Amino acid sequence: EVQLVESGGGLVQPGGSLRLSCAASGFTFSSYSMNWVRQAPGKGLEWVSYISSSSSTIYYADSVKGRFTISRDNAKNSLYLQMNSLRAEDTAVYYCARVRGGSYLDWGQGTLVTVSS
Amino acid sequence: DIVMTQTPLSSPVTLGQPASISCRSSQSLVHSDGNTYLSWLQQRPGQPPRLLIYKISNRFSGVPDRFSGSGAGTDFTLKISRVEAEDVGVYYCTQATQFPWTFGQGTKVEIK
């Protein structure tokens, strides 16, 4: 069974940093690209970042470019999102998702990030 | 960026009746490899999204056959042939033809 478990969310002040993690199991992690997607409270889905299976290709949404860094450790079956210079508008549930062929195959339960003073 | 526009944004449906959601993209979703990376996701209340349909019309594993997808180019449709209580939630179309990947605003399906 595929499992994606996000962690690292919490309350942070504007300008602060957080590092999200996504622990993957039940599949060959190193064979799949991964995405981070977020959802502000009561709002729709927003794609945040993409990383290919070997980390050779990375993309970011303009809203986070220069502030967020996606990475992965295939030996540890883990995906990460380093978030710096956080703003109130970054408040959201952050999901990691396994992707293949442009499709979101599986999603984690999400971790809530709240940016507030 | 490719803008995805869904209609309607809310769809009250009687149990057992059909429902249809439209999704229009601001430009063609046909990729240079010939595929069209248009998917449909379902998000039940309090749950993460889950994949229903990929590449326009392919049902994902475990998805009931009452869900179907169709369309081409810039116009796509998700149909539920007979709505059941467990279908309540928000449905999103999403494109992965071009970065940044984008989502529609979501369509809330509720029971009348």
Coordinates of C-alpha atoms in Angstrom, one line a residue, chain A:
Chain A
E1 CA 0.0 0.0 0.0
V2 CA 1.3 3.4 -1.0
Q3 CA 1.7 5.8 1.9
L4 CA 2.8 9.4 1.9
V5 CA 3.1 11.0 5.3
E6 CA 3.8 14.7 5.6
S7 CA 5.3 16.3 8.7
G8 CA 6.9 19.6 9.8
G9 CA 4.0 21.9 9.6
G10 CA 3.1 24.3 12.4
L11 CA 2.8 28.0 13.4
V12 CA 5.6 30.3 12.3
Q13 CA 6.0 34.1 12.2
P14 CA 6.1 36.0 9.0
G15 CA 9.6 36.0 7.7
G16 CA 10.3 32.7 9.4
S17 CA 11.3 29.3 8.0
L18 CA 10.0 25.7 8.1
R19 CA 11.1 22.5 6.5
L20 CA 8.4 20.0 5.5
S21 CA 9.1 16.3 5.0
C22 CA 7.2 13.6 3.2
A23 CA 8.0 10.0 4.1
A24 CA 7.1 7.6 1.3
S25 CA 6.5 3.9 1.5
G26 CA 4.8 1.1 -0.5
F27 CA 6.5 1.9 -3.8
T28 CA 9.9 2.4 -5.4
F29 CA 10.3 6.1 -4.4
S30 CA 13.3 6.6 -6.6
S31 CA 11.2 5.8 -9.7
Y32 CA 8.7 8.6 -9.3
S33 CA 8.5 12.3 -9.7
M34 CA 7.0 14.1 -6.7
N35 CA 5.0 17.3 -6.3
W36 CA 4.1 19.6 -3.4
V37 CA 0.6 21.1 -3.7
R38 CA -1.0 23.4 -1.2
Q39 CA -4.6 24.4 -0.2
A40 CA -5.3 27.5 1.7
P41 CA -8.2 27.2 4.2
G42 CA -11.4 27.0 2.4
K43 CA -9.8 27.5 -1.0
G44 CA -8.8 25.4 -4.0
L45 CA -5.6 23.6 -4.9
E46 CA -2.4 25.3 -5.9
W47 CA 0.6 23.5 -7.4
V48 CA 3.8 24.5 -5.6
S49 CA 6.7 22.5 -6.9
Y50 CA 7.9 19.5 -8.9
I51 CA 10.9 17.3 -8.7
S52 CA 11.8 14.5 -11.0
S53 CA 12.9 11.1 -9.8
S54 CA 16.6 11.9 -10.0
S55 CA 16.3 15.5 -8.9
S56 CA 17.6 16.6 -12.3
T57 CA 14.4 18.6 -13.1
I58 CA 12.8 21.0 -10.7
Y59 CA 10.1 23.6 -11.1
Y60 CA 8.4 26.1 -8.8
A61 CA 5.3 28.2 -8.9
D62 CA 6.1 31.9 -9.3
S63 CA 4.5 32.5 -5.9
V64 CA 7.2 30.6 -4.1
K65 CA 10.2 30.9 -6.5
G66 CA 13.3 32.1 -4.6
R67 CA 11.8 31.3 -1.2
F68 CA 11.0 27.6 -1.3
T69 CA 13.4 24.7 -2.2
I70 CA 12.3 21.2 -3.0
S71 CA 14.6 18.3 -2.6
R72 CA 14.5 14.5 -2.1
D73 CA 16.6 11.8 -0.6
N74 CA 16.0 8.6 -2.5
A75 CA 18.0 6.6 0.0
K76 CA 15.7 7.7 2.7
N77 CA 12.5 7.6 0.6
S78 CA 11.8 11.2 1.6
L79 CA 10.7 14.4 -0.1
Y80 CA 11.4 17.8 1.4
L81 CA 10.2 21.4 1.1
Q82 CA 12.4 24.1 2.7
M83 CA 10.3 27.2 3.1
N84 CA 12.0 30.5 3.8
S85 CA 10.7 34.1 4.1
L86 CA 7.2 32.8 4.9
R87 CA 4.3 35.1 4.3
A88 CA 0.7 35.1 5.6
E89 CA -0.4 34.0 2.1
D90 CA 1.6 30.8 2.5
T91 CA -0.8 29.6 5.1
A92 CA -2.2 26.3 3.8
V93 CA -2.3 22.6 4.1
Y94 CA 0.7 21.3 2.2
Y95 CA 0.3 17.9 0.4
C96 CA 3.0 15.8 -1.2
A97 CA 1.8 13.8 -4.2
R98 CA 3.3 11.0 -6.2
V99 CA 3.1 11.7 -9.9
R100 CA 3.6 9.8 -13.1
G101 CA 2.6 10.7 -16.7
G102 CA 1.3 14.1 -15.5
S103 CA -1.1 12.5 -13.1
Y104 CA -1.3 12.8 -9.3
L105 CA -1.4 9.1 -8.4
D106 CA -1.4 9.4 -4.6
W107 CA -1.6 12.1 -2.0
G108 CA -0.6 12.4 1.6
Q109 CA -3.0 13.6 4.3
G110 CA -1.3 17.0 4.4
T111 CA 0.4 19.1 7.0
L112 CA -0.9 22.5 8.0
V113 CA 1.4 25.5 7.9
T114 CA 0.2 28.7 9.6
V115 CA 2.1 31.9 9.1
S116 CA 1.0 34.5 11.7
S117 CA 2.4 36.8 14.3

